[in-house]
């Protein structure tokens, strides 16, 4: 079935390095994408989103890139900090849709 | 703090029982969504309410039901509980029926013994 999935289940980086978390989606009709961060014992926390009419969007220390040709989404975190350690999920929704379809999640570990 | 409040945080019960999970959306949000997070299925959409009316339905079991009240809080009712219903249940809210992003509460952890 249609799904949003992540390439890697785990990612380990050194503090201060840049992190890149990838996500593939299968539905070319998807028009809105969002990244969430989930810390242990907490709910998903909104990080950044992007609509399909954009290729790139920047926030504070985070950038989301969207490549519609290959149906790929990535989250870049600059100068990764220990507080960035969490599971990161991408999610998508479709035109006029409201439900989010989530990927599997990537566990990011930041080593001091 | 997302502004979405879920109670209780933890719930332990036995098979065959019925439980009710409660969610208060962020102030001003009219849409409420329920998701289930389990180890084998990930985060799955269950159901959405907007301003008191059911708006969208996902893979929600017939044993599960939900409603949204005039004060906009929502309840998810789970009945005839099975071991496989053990999971985290999240509520999210957004302003309108299809508006994004959705903001999530910290969930209710349901354990079936």
PDB file of N, CA and C in Angstrom, chain B:
ATOM      1  N   UNK B   1       5.667  22.690  25.462  1.00  0.00           N
ATOM      2  CA  UNK B   1       4.289  22.315  25.761  1.00  0.00           C
ATOM      3  C   UNK B   1       3.405  22.622  24.548  1.00  0.00           C
ATOM      4  N   UNK B   2       2.772  21.556  24.001  1.00  0.00           N
ATOM      5  CA  UNK B   2       1.980  21.736  22.785  1.00  0.00           C
ATOM      6  C   UNK B   2       0.638  22.397  23.064  1.00  0.00           C
ATOM      7  N   UNK B   3       0.188  22.351  24.309  1.00  0.00           N
ATOM      8  CA  UNK B   3      -1.130  22.874  24.636  1.00  0.00           C
ATOM      9  C   UNK B   3      -2.224  21.828  24.552  1.00  0.00           C
ATOM     10  N   UNK B   4      -1.886  20.623  24.081  1.00  0.00           N
ATOM     11  CA  UNK B   4      -2.842  19.522  24.020  1.00  0.00           C
ATOM     12  C   UNK B   4      -2.666  18.677  25.285  1.00  0.00           C
ATOM     13  N   UNK B   5      -3.747  18.442  25.990  1.00  0.00           N
ATOM     14  CA  UNK B   5      -3.692  17.722  27.260  1.00  0.00           C
ATOM     15  C   UNK B   5      -4.388  16.385  27.148  1.00  0.00           C
ATOM     16  N   UNK B   6      -3.689  15.330  27.562  1.00  0.00           N
ATOM     17  CA  UNK B   6      -4.277  13.998  27.545  1.00  0.00           C
ATOM     18  C   UNK B   6      -4.243  13.398  28.947  1.00  0.00           C
ATOM     19  N   UNK B   7      -5.335  12.754  29.293  1.00  0.00           N
ATOM     20  CA  UNK B   7      -5.391  12.040  30.568  1.00  0.00           C
ATOM     21  C   UNK B   7      -6.089  10.705  30.380  1.00  0.00           C
ATOM     22  N   UNK B   8      -5.730   9.675  31.161  1.00  0.00           N
ATOM     23  CA  UNK B   8      -4.581   9.681  32.058  1.00  0.00           C
ATOM     24  C   UNK B   8      -3.280   9.470  31.289  1.00  0.00           C
ATOM     25  N   UNK B   9      -2.160   9.580  31.941  1.00  0.00           N
ATOM     26  CA  UNK B   9      -0.874   9.321  31.293  1.00  0.00           C
ATOM     27  C   UNK B   9      -0.641   7.823  31.136  1.00  0.00           C
ATOM     28  N   UNK B  10      -1.054   7.078  32.114  1.00  0.00           N
ATOM     29  CA  UNK B  10      -0.885   5.630  32.093  1.00  0.00           C
ATOM     30  C   UNK B  10      -2.196   4.969  32.492  1.00  0.00           C
ATOM     31  N   UNK B  11      -2.437   3.824  31.876  1.00  0.00           N
ATOM     32  CA  UNK B  11      -3.651   3.070  32.174  1.00  0.00           C
ATOM     33  C   UNK B  11      -3.285   1.589  32.085  1.00  0.00           C
ATOM     34  N   UNK B  12      -3.557   0.869  33.151  1.00  0.00           N
ATOM     35  CA  UNK B  12      -3.319  -0.571  33.174  1.00  0.00           C
ATOM     36  C   UNK B  12      -4.639  -1.248  33.451  1.00  0.00           C
ATOM     37  N   UNK B  13      -4.989  -2.201  32.592  1.00  0.00           N
ATOM     38  CA  UNK B  13      -6.256  -2.882  32.770  1.00  0.00           C
ATOM     39  C   UNK B  13      -6.134  -4.312  32.235  1.00  0.00           C
ATOM     40  N   UNK B  14      -7.219  -5.026  32.261  1.00  0.00           N
ATOM     41  CA  UNK B  14      -7.202  -6.429  31.868  1.00  0.00           C
ATOM     42  C   UNK B  14      -7.966  -6.641  30.565  1.00  0.00           C
ATOM     43  N   UNK B  15      -7.736  -7.788  29.957  1.00  0.00           N
ATOM     44  CA  UNK B  15      -8.465  -8.114  28.730  1.00  0.00           C
ATOM     45  C   UNK B  15      -9.963  -8.138  28.996  1.00  0.00           C
ATOM     46  N   UNK B  16     -10.721  -7.718  28.008  1.00  0.00           N
ATOM     47  CA  UNK B  16     -12.162  -7.692  28.109  1.00  0.00           C
ATOM     48  C   UNK B  16     -12.731  -6.419  28.708  1.00  0.00           C
ATOM     49  N   UNK B  17     -11.896  -5.602  29.284  1.00  0.00           N
ATOM     50  CA  UNK B  17     -12.365  -4.391  29.940  1.00  0.00           C
ATOM     51  C   UNK B  17     -12.578  -3.259  28.933  1.00  0.00           C
ATOM     52  N   UNK B  18     -13.108  -2.142  29.456  1.00  0.00           N
ATOM     53  CA  UNK B  18     -13.369  -0.945  28.652  1.00  0.00           C
ATOM     54  C   UNK B  18     -12.695   0.239  29.326  1.00  0.00           C
ATOM     55  N   UNK B  19     -12.091   1.104  28.519  1.00  0.00           N
ATOM     56  CA  UNK B  19     -11.441   2.295  29.057  1.00  0.00           C
ATOM     57  C   UNK B  19     -11.827   3.512  28.228  1.00  0.00           C
ATOM     58  N   UNK B  20     -11.657   4.667  28.840  1.00  0.00           N
ATOM     59  CA  UNK B  20     -11.907   5.931  28.153  1.00  0.00           C
ATOM     60  C   UNK B  20     -10.694   6.821  28.290  1.00  0.00           C
ATOM     61  N   UNK B  21     -10.205   7.309  27.162  1.00  0.00           N
ATOM     62  CA  UNK B  21      -9.077   8.217  27.113  1.00  0.00           C
ATOM     63  C   UNK B  21      -9.618   9.606  26.777  1.00  0.00           C
ATOM     64  N   UNK B  22      -9.036  10.609  27.432  1.00  0.00           N
ATOM     65  CA  UNK B  22      -9.557  11.959  27.278  1.00  0.00           C
ATOM     66  C   UNK B  22      -8.510  12.894  26.679  1.00  0.00           C
ATOM     67  N   UNK B  23      -8.992  13.843  25.879  1.00  0.00           N
ATOM     68  CA  UNK B  23      -8.104  14.802  25.230  1.00  0.00           C
ATOM     69  C   UNK B  23      -8.740  16.185  25.239  1.00  0.00           C
ATOM     70  N   UNK B  24      -7.949  17.172  25.640  1.00  0.00           N
ATOM     71  CA  UNK B  24      -8.359  18.575  25.504  1.00  0.00           C
ATOM     72  C   UNK B  24      -7.474  19.227  24.466  1.00  0.00           C
ATOM     73  N   UNK B  25      -8.041  19.756  23.390  1.00  0.00           N
ATOM     74  CA  UNK B  25      -7.214  20.343  22.341  1.00  0.00           C
ATOM     75  C   UNK B  25      -6.632  21.679  22.763  1.00  0.00           C
ATOM     76  N   UNK B  26      -5.730  22.197  21.940  1.00  0.00           N
ATOM     77  CA  UNK B  26      -5.190  23.534  22.169  1.00  0.00           C
ATOM     78  C   UNK B  26      -6.322  24.542  22.088  1.00  0.00           C
ATOM     79  N   UNK B  27      -6.180  25.613  22.821  1.00  0.00           N
ATOM     80  CA  UNK B  27      -7.184  26.665  22.790  1.00  0.00           C
ATOM     81  C   UNK B  27      -7.344  27.186  21.362  1.00  0.00           C
ATOM     82  N   UNK B  28      -8.573  27.199  20.882  1.00  0.00           N
ATOM     83  CA  UNK B  28      -8.835  27.707  19.539  1.00  0.00           C
ATOM     84  C   UNK B  28      -8.869  26.644  18.462  1.00  0.00           C
ATOM     85  N   UNK B  29      -8.382  25.439  18.767  1.00  0.00           N
ATOM     86  CA  UNK B  29      -8.398  24.366  17.774  1.00  0.00           C
ATOM     87  C   UNK B  29      -9.750  23.661  17.798  1.00  0.00           C
ATOM     88  N   UNK B  30     -10.293  23.441  16.607  1.00  0.00           N
ATOM     89  CA  UNK B  30     -11.591  22.789  16.507  1.00  0.00           C
ATOM     90  C   UNK B  30     -11.496  21.327  16.071  1.00  0.00           C
ATOM     91  N   UNK B  31     -10.352  20.954  15.504  1.00  0.00           N
ATOM     92  CA  UNK B  31     -10.153  19.572  15.044  1.00  0.00           C
ATOM     93  C   UNK B  31      -9.359  18.776  16.063  1.00  0.00           C
ATOM     94  N   UNK B  32      -9.812  17.552  16.275  1.00  0.00           N
ATOM     95  CA  UNK B  32      -9.093  16.621  17.145  1.00  0.00           C
ATOM     96  C   UNK B  32      -8.857  15.323  16.376  1.00  0.00           C
ATOM     97  N   UNK B  33      -7.658  14.806  16.496  1.00  0.00           N
ATOM     98  CA  UNK B  33      -7.268  13.570  15.824  1.00  0.00           C
ATOM     99  C   UNK B  33      -6.788  12.577  16.875  1.00  0.00           C
ATOM    100  N   UNK B  34      -7.047  11.300  16.627  1.00  0.00           N
ATOM    101  CA  UNK B  34      -6.529  10.243  17.487  1.00  0.00           C
ATOM    102  C   UNK B  34      -5.610   9.338  16.664  1.00  0.00           C
ATOM    103  N   UNK B  35      -4.454   9.016  17.249  1.00  0.00           N
ATOM    104  CA  UNK B  35      -3.487   8.134  16.621  1.00  0.00           C
ATOM    105  C   UNK B  35      -3.093   7.056  17.632  1.00  0.00           C
ATOM    106  N   UNK B  36      -2.729   5.911  17.097  1.00  0.00           N
ATOM    107  CA  UNK B  36      -2.214   4.809  17.907  1.00  0.00           C
ATOM    108  C   UNK B  36      -0.763   4.577  17.520  1.00  0.00           C
ATOM    109  N   UNK B  37       0.094   4.435  18.524  1.00  0.00           N
ATOM    110  CA  UNK B  37       1.501   4.126  18.261  1.00  0.00           C
ATOM    111  C   UNK B  37       1.860   2.818  18.931  1.00  0.00           C
ATOM    112  N   UNK B  38       2.150   1.818  18.108  1.00  0.00           N
ATOM    113  CA  UNK B  38       2.580   0.525  18.624  1.00  0.00           C
ATOM    114  C   UNK B  38       3.910   0.174  17.987  1.00  0.00           C
ATOM    115  N   UNK B  39       4.601  -0.789  18.588  1.00  0.00           N
ATOM    116  CA  UNK B  39       5.939  -1.138  18.107  1.00  0.00           C
ATOM    117  C   UNK B  39       5.901  -1.712  16.698  1.00  0.00           C
ATOM    118  N   UNK B  40       4.852  -2.491  16.401  1.00  0.00           N
ATOM    119  CA  UNK B  40       4.835  -3.149  15.097  1.00  0.00           C
ATOM    120  C   UNK B  40       4.120  -2.354  14.009  1.00  0.00           C
ATOM    121  N   UNK B  41       3.295  -1.391  14.393  1.00  0.00           N
ATOM    122  CA  UNK B  41       2.530  -0.635  13.398  1.00  0.00           C
ATOM    123  C   UNK B  41       2.937   0.824  13.295  1.00  0.00           C
ATOM    124  N   UNK B  42       3.791   1.298  14.180  1.00  0.00           N
ATOM    125  CA  UNK B  42       4.161   2.710  14.125  1.00  0.00           C
ATOM    126  C   UNK B  42       2.990   3.593  14.502  1.00  0.00           C
ATOM    127  N   UNK B  43       3.012   4.819  14.017  1.00  0.00           N
ATOM    128  CA  UNK B  43       1.949   5.785  14.295  1.00  0.00           C
ATOM    129  C   UNK B  43       0.858   5.649  13.238  1.00  0.00           C
ATOM    130  N   UNK B  44      -0.344   5.300  13.687  1.00  0.00           N
ATOM    131  CA  UNK B  44      -1.453   5.070  12.767  1.00  0.00           C
ATOM    132  C   UNK B  44      -2.632   5.980  13.124  1.00  0.00           C
ATOM    133  N   UNK B  45      -3.186   6.595  12.102  1.00  0.00           N
ATOM    134  CA  UNK B  45      -4.342   7.458  12.289  1.00  0.00           C
ATOM    135  C   UNK B  45      -5.583   6.615  12.599  1.00  0.00           C
ATOM    136  N   UNK B  46      -6.326   7.038  13.576  1.00  0.00           N
ATOM    137  CA  UNK B  46      -7.558   6.333  13.939  1.00  0.00           C
ATOM    138  C   UNK B  46      -8.797   7.087  13.470  1.00  0.00           C
ATOM    139  N   UNK B  47      -8.955   8.331  13.924  1.00  0.00           N
ATOM    140  CA  UNK B  47     -10.188   9.048  13.643  1.00  0.00           C
ATOM    141  C   UNK B  47      -9.988  10.539  13.894  1.00  0.00           C
ATOM    142  N   UNK B  48     -10.798  11.347  13.202  1.00  0.00           N
ATOM    143  CA  UNK B  48     -10.749  12.789  13.362  1.00  0.00           C
ATOM    144  C   UNK B  48     -12.150  13.339  13.614  1.00  0.00           C
ATOM    145  N   UNK B  49     -12.226  14.308  14.494  1.00  0.00           N
ATOM    146  CA  UNK B  49     -13.458  15.060  14.713  1.00  0.00           C
ATOM    147  C   UNK B  49     -13.190  16.530  14.468  1.00  0.00           C
ATOM    148  N   UNK B  50     -14.190  17.183  13.918  1.00  0.00           N
ATOM    149  CA  UNK B  50     -14.101  18.619  13.713  1.00  0.00           C
ATOM    150  C   UNK B  50     -15.379  19.254  14.228  1.00  0.00           C
ATOM    151  N   UNK B  51     -15.237  20.110  15.195  1.00  0.00           N
ATOM    152  CA  UNK B  51     -16.357  20.856  15.753  1.00  0.00           C
ATOM    153  C   UNK B  51     -17.537  19.940  16.117  1.00  0.00           C
ATOM    154  N   UNK B  52     -17.196  18.805  16.675  1.00  0.00           N
ATOM    155  CA  UNK B  52     -18.221  17.899  17.178  1.00  0.00           C
ATOM    156  C   UNK B  52     -18.664  16.802  16.224  1.00  0.00           C
ATOM    157  N   UNK B  53     -18.243  16.902  14.971  1.00  0.00           N
ATOM    158  CA  UNK B  53     -18.676  15.925  13.977  1.00  0.00           C
ATOM    159  C   UNK B  53     -17.501  15.059  13.517  1.00  0.00           C
ATOM    160  N   UNK B  54     -17.783  13.796  13.264  1.00  0.00           N
ATOM    161  CA  UNK B  54     -16.748  12.923  12.718  1.00  0.00           C
ATOM    162  C   UNK B  54     -16.375  13.408  11.328  1.00  0.00           C
ATOM    163  N   UNK B  55     -15.067  13.512  11.086  1.00  0.00           N
ATOM    164  CA  UNK B  55     -14.593  14.090   9.829  1.00  0.00           C
ATOM    165  C   UNK B  55     -13.892  13.057   8.957  1.00  0.00           C
ATOM    166  N   UNK B  56     -13.100  12.209   9.572  1.00  0.00           N
ATOM    167  CA  UNK B  56     -12.359  11.200   8.812  1.00  0.00           C
ATOM    168  C   UNK B  56     -12.113  10.004   9.706  1.00  0.00           C
ATOM    169  N   UNK B  57     -12.027   8.850   9.070  1.00  0.00           N
ATOM    170  CA  UNK B  57     -11.841   7.609   9.803  1.00  0.00           C
ATOM    171  C   UNK B  57     -10.693   6.836   9.181  1.00  0.00           C
ATOM    172  N   UNK B  58      -9.837   6.306  10.031  1.00  0.00           N
ATOM    173  CA  UNK B  58      -8.746   5.477   9.562  1.00  0.00           C
ATOM    174  C   UNK B  58      -9.030   4.030   9.891  1.00  0.00           C
ATOM    175  N   UNK B  59      -7.987   3.286  10.202  1.00  0.00           N
ATOM    176  CA  UNK B  59      -8.151   1.863  10.511  1.00  0.00           C
ATOM    177  C   UNK B  59      -8.565   1.665  11.964  1.00  0.00           C
ATOM    178  N   UNK B  60      -9.659   2.235  12.324  1.00  0.00           N
ATOM    179  CA  UNK B  60     -10.118   2.128  13.702  1.00  0.00           C
ATOM    180  C   UNK B  60     -11.009   0.904  13.849  1.00  0.00           C
ATOM    181  N   UNK B  61     -10.720   0.114  14.866  1.00  0.00           N
ATOM    182  CA  UNK B  61     -11.482  -1.109  15.103  1.00  0.00           C
ATOM    183  C   UNK B  61     -12.914  -0.772  15.510  1.00  0.00           C
ATOM    184  N   UNK B  62     -13.830  -1.691  15.243  1.00  0.00           N
ATOM    185  CA  UNK B  62     -15.227  -1.480  15.633  1.00  0.00           C
ATOM    186  C   UNK B  62     -15.381  -1.425  17.145  1.00  0.00           C
ATOM    187  N   UNK B  63     -14.451  -2.028  17.863  1.00  0.00           N
ATOM    188  CA  UNK B  63     -14.484  -1.997  19.335  1.00  0.00           C
ATOM    189  C   UNK B  63     -14.106  -0.626  19.877  1.00  0.00           C
ATOM    190  N   UNK B  64     -13.589   0.237  19.012  1.00  0.00           N
ATOM    191  CA  UNK B  64     -13.162   1.571  19.426  1.00  0.00           C
ATOM    192  C   UNK B  64     -14.170   2.600  18.923  1.00  0.00           C
ATOM    193  N   UNK B  65     -14.402   3.613  19.718  1.00  0.00           N
ATOM    194  CA  UNK B  65     -15.269   4.705  19.275  1.00  0.00           C
ATOM    195  C   UNK B  65     -14.765   5.997  19.884  1.00  0.00           C
ATOM    196  N   UNK B  66     -15.193   7.086  19.332  1.00  0.00           N
ATOM    197  CA  UNK B  66     -14.759   8.386  19.845  1.00  0.00           C
ATOM    198  C   UNK B  66     -15.899   9.376  19.714  1.00  0.00           C
ATOM    199  N   UNK B  67     -15.769  10.466  20.413  1.00  0.00           N
ATOM    200  CA  UNK B  67     -16.698  11.572  20.254  1.00  0.00           C
ATOM    201  C   UNK B  67     -16.014  12.860  20.662  1.00  0.00           C
ATOM    202  N   UNK B  68     -16.581  13.963  20.171  1.00  0.00           N
ATOM    203  CA  UNK B  68     -16.097  15.280  20.546  1.00  0.00           C
ATOM    204  C   UNK B  68     -17.278  16.051  21.115  1.00  0.00           C
ATOM    205  N   UNK B  69     -17.056  16.643  22.242  1.00  0.00           N
ATOM    206  CA  UNK B  69     -18.122  17.288  22.991  1.00  0.00           C
ATOM    207  C   UNK B  69     -18.219  18.770  22.649  1.00  0.00           C
ATOM    208  N   UNK B  70     -19.339  19.418  23.056  1.00  0.00           N
ATOM    209  CA  UNK B  70     -19.493  20.858  22.738  1.00  0.00           C
ATOM    210  C   UNK B  70     -18.347  21.732  23.228  1.00  0.00           C
ATOM    211  N   UNK B  71     -17.683  21.340  24.300  1.00  0.00           N
ATOM    212  CA  UNK B  71     -16.544  22.151  24.754  1.00  0.00           C
ATOM    213  C   UNK B  71     -15.264  21.783  24.005  1.00  0.00           C
ATOM    214  N   UNK B  72     -15.389  20.933  23.007  1.00  0.00           N
ATOM    215  CA  UNK B  72     -14.344  20.507  22.065  1.00  0.00           C
ATOM    216  C   UNK B  72     -13.397  19.447  22.611  1.00  0.00           C
ATOM    217  N   UNK B  73     -13.535  19.070  23.866  1.00  0.00           N
ATOM    218  CA  UNK B  73     -12.695  17.964  24.305  1.00  0.00           C
ATOM    219  C   UNK B  73     -13.198  16.677  23.658  1.00  0.00           C
ATOM    220  N   UNK B  74     -12.335  15.694  23.571  1.00  0.00           N
ATOM    221  CA  UNK B  74     -12.690  14.447  22.899  1.00  0.00           C
ATOM    222  C   UNK B  74     -12.370  13.270  23.807  1.00  0.00           C
ATOM    223  N   UNK B  75     -13.100  12.209  23.606  1.00  0.00           N
ATOM    224  CA  UNK B  75     -12.852  10.966  24.318  1.00  0.00           C
ATOM    225  C   UNK B  75     -12.754   9.813  23.327  1.00  0.00           C
ATOM    226  N   UNK B  76     -11.814   8.940  23.582  1.00  0.00           N
ATOM    227  CA  UNK B  76     -11.652   7.711  22.793  1.00  0.00           C
ATOM    228  C   UNK B  76     -12.006   6.548  23.696  1.00  0.00           C
ATOM    229  N   UNK B  77     -13.002   5.792  23.306  1.00  0.00           N
ATOM    230  CA  UNK B  77     -13.463   4.657  24.091  1.00  0.00           C
ATOM    231  C   UNK B  77     -12.976   3.360  23.458  1.00  0.00           C
ATOM    232  N   UNK B  78     -12.338   2.543  24.262  1.00  0.00           N
ATOM    233  CA  UNK B  78     -11.818   1.257  23.792  1.00  0.00           C
ATOM    234  C   UNK B  78     -12.500   0.172  24.610  1.00  0.00           C
ATOM    235  N   UNK B  79     -13.144  -0.773  23.942  1.00  0.00           N
ATOM    236  CA  UNK B  79     -13.878  -1.805  24.675  1.00  0.00           C
ATOM    237  C   UNK B  79     -13.405  -3.195  24.280  1.00  0.00           C
ATOM    238  N   UNK B  80     -13.824  -4.174  25.054  1.00  0.00           N
ATOM    239  CA  UNK B  80     -13.443  -5.578  24.835  1.00  0.00           C
ATOM    240  C   UNK B  80     -11.952  -5.670  24.554  1.00  0.00           C
ATOM    241  N   UNK B  81     -11.190  -5.076  25.438  1.00  0.00           N
ATOM    242  CA  UNK B  81      -9.762  -4.918  25.202  1.00  0.00           C
ATOM    243  C   UNK B  81      -9.043  -6.242  25.043  1.00  0.00           C
ATOM    244  N   UNK B  82      -8.079  -6.227  24.121  1.00  0.00           N
ATOM    245  CA  UNK B  82      -7.241  -7.394  23.845  1.00  0.00           C
ATOM    246  C   UNK B  82      -5.788  -7.013  24.113  1.00  0.00           C
ATOM    247  N   UNK B  83      -4.949  -8.030  24.260  1.00  0.00           N
ATOM    248  CA  UNK B  83      -3.535  -7.771  24.541  1.00  0.00           C
ATOM    249  C   UNK B  83      -2.915  -6.871  23.470  1.00  0.00           C
ATOM    250  N   UNK B  84      -3.344  -7.070  22.249  1.00  0.00           N
ATOM    251  CA  UNK B  84      -2.792  -6.302  21.136  1.00  0.00           C
ATOM    252  C   UNK B  84      -3.176  -4.845  21.121  1.00  0.00           C
ATOM    253  N   UNK B  85      -4.075  -4.450  22.005  1.00  0.00           N
ATOM    254  CA  UNK B  85      -4.451  -3.047  22.086  1.00  0.00           C
ATOM    255  C   UNK B  85      -3.460  -2.238  22.924  1.00  0.00           C
ATOM    256  N   UNK B  86      -2.543  -2.928  23.561  1.00  0.00           N
ATOM    257  CA  UNK B  86      -1.512  -2.223  24.323  1.00  0.00           C
ATOM    258  C   UNK B  86      -0.715  -1.334  23.377  1.00  0.00           C
ATOM    259  N   UNK B  87      -0.662  -0.056  23.686  1.00  0.00           N
ATOM    260  CA  UNK B  87      -0.014   0.911  22.794  1.00  0.00           C
ATOM    261  C   UNK B  87      -0.039   2.274  23.446  1.00  0.00           C
ATOM    262  N   UNK B  88       0.586   3.223  22.763  1.00  0.00           N
ATOM    263  CA  UNK B  88       0.448   4.623  23.122  1.00  0.00           C
ATOM    264  C   UNK B  88      -0.649   5.222  22.252  1.00  0.00           C
ATOM    265  N   UNK B  89      -1.531   5.967  22.864  1.00  0.00           N
ATOM    266  CA  UNK B  89      -2.609   6.619  22.129  1.00  0.00           C
ATOM    267  C   UNK B  89      -2.404   8.126  22.231  1.00  0.00           C
ATOM    268  N   UNK B  90      -2.267   8.741  21.060  1.00  0.00           N
ATOM    269  CA  UNK B  90      -2.019  10.171  21.011  1.00  0.00           C
ATOM    270  C   UNK B  90      -3.230  10.899  20.456  1.00  0.00           C
ATOM    271  N   UNK B  91      -3.417  12.058  21.002  1.00  0.00           N
ATOM    272  CA  UNK B  91      -4.393  12.999  20.494  1.00  0.00           C
ATOM    273  C   UNK B  91      -3.617  14.178  19.894  1.00  0.00           C
ATOM    274  N   UNK B  92      -4.117  14.696  18.799  1.00  0.00           N
ATOM    275  CA  UNK B  92      -3.545  15.893  18.196  1.00  0.00           C
ATOM    276  C   UNK B  92      -4.679  16.856  17.888  1.00  0.00           C
ATOM    277  N   UNK B  93      -4.338  18.114  17.728  1.00  0.00           N
ATOM    278  CA  UNK B  93      -5.372  19.082  17.358  1.00  0.00           C
ATOM    279  C   UNK B  93      -4.826  20.075  16.337  1.00  0.00           C
ATOM    280  N   UNK B  94      -5.736  20.645  15.577  1.00  0.00           N
ATOM    281  CA  UNK B  94      -5.394  21.719  14.650  1.00  0.00           C
ATOM    282  C   UNK B  94      -6.582  22.666  14.561  1.00  0.00           C
ATOM    283  N   UNK B  95      -6.352  23.793  13.926  1.00  0.00           N
ATOM    284  CA  UNK B  95      -7.371  24.843  13.939  1.00  0.00           C
ATOM    285  C   UNK B  95      -8.627  24.429  13.185  1.00  0.00           C
ATOM    286  N   UNK B  96      -8.423  24.018  11.911  1.00  0.00           N
ATOM    287  CA  UNK B  96      -9.569  23.739  11.060  1.00  0.00           C
ATOM    288  C   UNK B  96      -9.655  22.277  10.687  1.00  0.00           C
ATOM    289  N   UNK B  97     -10.602  21.938   9.789  1.00  0.00           N
ATOM    290  CA  UNK B  97     -10.825  20.529   9.446  1.00  0.00           C
ATOM    291  C   UNK B  97      -9.657  19.883   8.716  1.00  0.00           C
ATOM    292  N   UNK B  98      -8.915  20.636   7.936  1.00  0.00           N
ATOM    293  CA  UNK B  98      -7.784  20.075   7.203  1.00  0.00           C
ATOM    294  C   UNK B  98      -6.521  20.861   7.413  1.00  0.00           C
ATOM    295  N   UNK B  99      -6.503  21.681   8.420  1.00  0.00           N
ATOM    296  CA  UNK B  99      -5.360  22.565   8.615  1.00  0.00           C
ATOM    297  C   UNK B  99      -4.203  21.823   9.278  1.00  0.00           C
ATOM    298  N   UNK B 100      -3.020  22.275   8.983  1.00  0.00           N
ATOM    299  CA  UNK B 100      -1.784  21.711   9.515  1.00  0.00           C
ATOM    300  C   UNK B 100      -0.932  22.867  10.023  1.00  0.00           C
ATOM    301  N   UNK B 101       0.040  22.613  10.924  1.00  0.00           N
ATOM    302  CA  UNK B 101       0.353  21.278  11.428  1.00  0.00           C
ATOM    303  C   UNK B 101      -0.571  20.854  12.552  1.00  0.00           C
ATOM    304  N   UNK B 102      -0.540  19.581  12.828  1.00  0.00           N
ATOM    305  CA  UNK B 102      -1.238  19.057  13.985  1.00  0.00           C
ATOM    306  C   UNK B 102      -0.259  19.084  15.165  1.00  0.00           C
ATOM    307  N   UNK B 103      -0.787  19.434  16.320  1.00  0.00           N
ATOM    308  CA  UNK B 103       0.019  19.490  17.529  1.00  0.00           C
ATOM    309  C   UNK B 103      -0.425  18.366  18.447  1.00  0.00           C
ATOM    310  N   UNK B 104       0.537  17.617  18.944  1.00  0.00           N
ATOM    311  CA  UNK B 104       0.261  16.399  19.675  1.00  0.00           C
ATOM    312  C   UNK B 104       0.377  16.569  21.184  1.00  0.00           C
ATOM    313  N   UNK B 105      -0.452  15.821  21.894  1.00  0.00           N
ATOM    314  CA  UNK B 105      -0.289  15.682  23.324  1.00  0.00           C
ATOM    315  C   UNK B 105       0.771  14.638  23.637  1.00  0.00           C
ATOM    316  N   UNK B 106       1.012  14.401  24.906  1.00  0.00           N
ATOM    317  CA  UNK B 106       2.044  13.447  25.322  1.00  0.00           C
ATOM    318  C   UNK B 106       1.532  12.014  25.447  1.00  0.00           C
ATOM    319  N   UNK B 107       0.285  11.793  25.109  1.00  0.00           N
ATOM    320  CA  UNK B 107      -0.217  10.441  24.983  1.00  0.00           C
ATOM    321  C   UNK B 107      -0.680   9.779  26.257  1.00  0.00           C
ATOM    322  N   UNK B 108      -1.423   8.696  26.068  1.00  0.00           N
ATOM    323  CA  UNK B 108      -1.811   7.790  27.145  1.00  0.00           C
ATOM    324  C   UNK B 108      -1.211   6.434  26.825  1.00  0.00           C
ATOM    325  N   UNK B 109      -0.455   5.922  27.777  1.00  0.00           N
ATOM    326  CA  UNK B 109       0.117   4.581  27.591  1.00  0.00           C
ATOM    327  C   UNK B 109      -0.844   3.561  28.165  1.00  0.00           C
ATOM    328  N   UNK B 110      -1.379   2.718  27.303  1.00  0.00           N
ATOM    329  CA  UNK B 110      -2.341   1.688  27.710  1.00  0.00           C
ATOM    330  C   UNK B 110      -1.661   0.327  27.750  1.00  0.00           C
ATOM    331  N   UNK B 111      -1.734  -0.309  28.890  1.00  0.00           N
ATOM    332  CA  UNK B 111      -1.153  -1.638  29.053  1.00  0.00           C
ATOM    333  C   UNK B 111      -2.261  -2.613  29.407  1.00  0.00           C
ATOM    334  N   UNK B 112      -2.386  -3.659  28.613  1.00  0.00           N
ATOM    335  CA  UNK B 112      -3.399  -4.685  28.843  1.00  0.00           C
ATOM    336  C   UNK B 112      -2.710  -5.915  29.419  1.00  0.00           C
ATOM    337  N   UNK B 113      -3.158  -6.347  30.576  1.00  0.00           N
ATOM    338  CA  UNK B 113      -2.518  -7.500  31.229  1.00  0.00           C
ATOM    339  C   UNK B 113      -3.307  -8.788  31.005  1.00  0.00           C
TER     340      UNK B 113
END
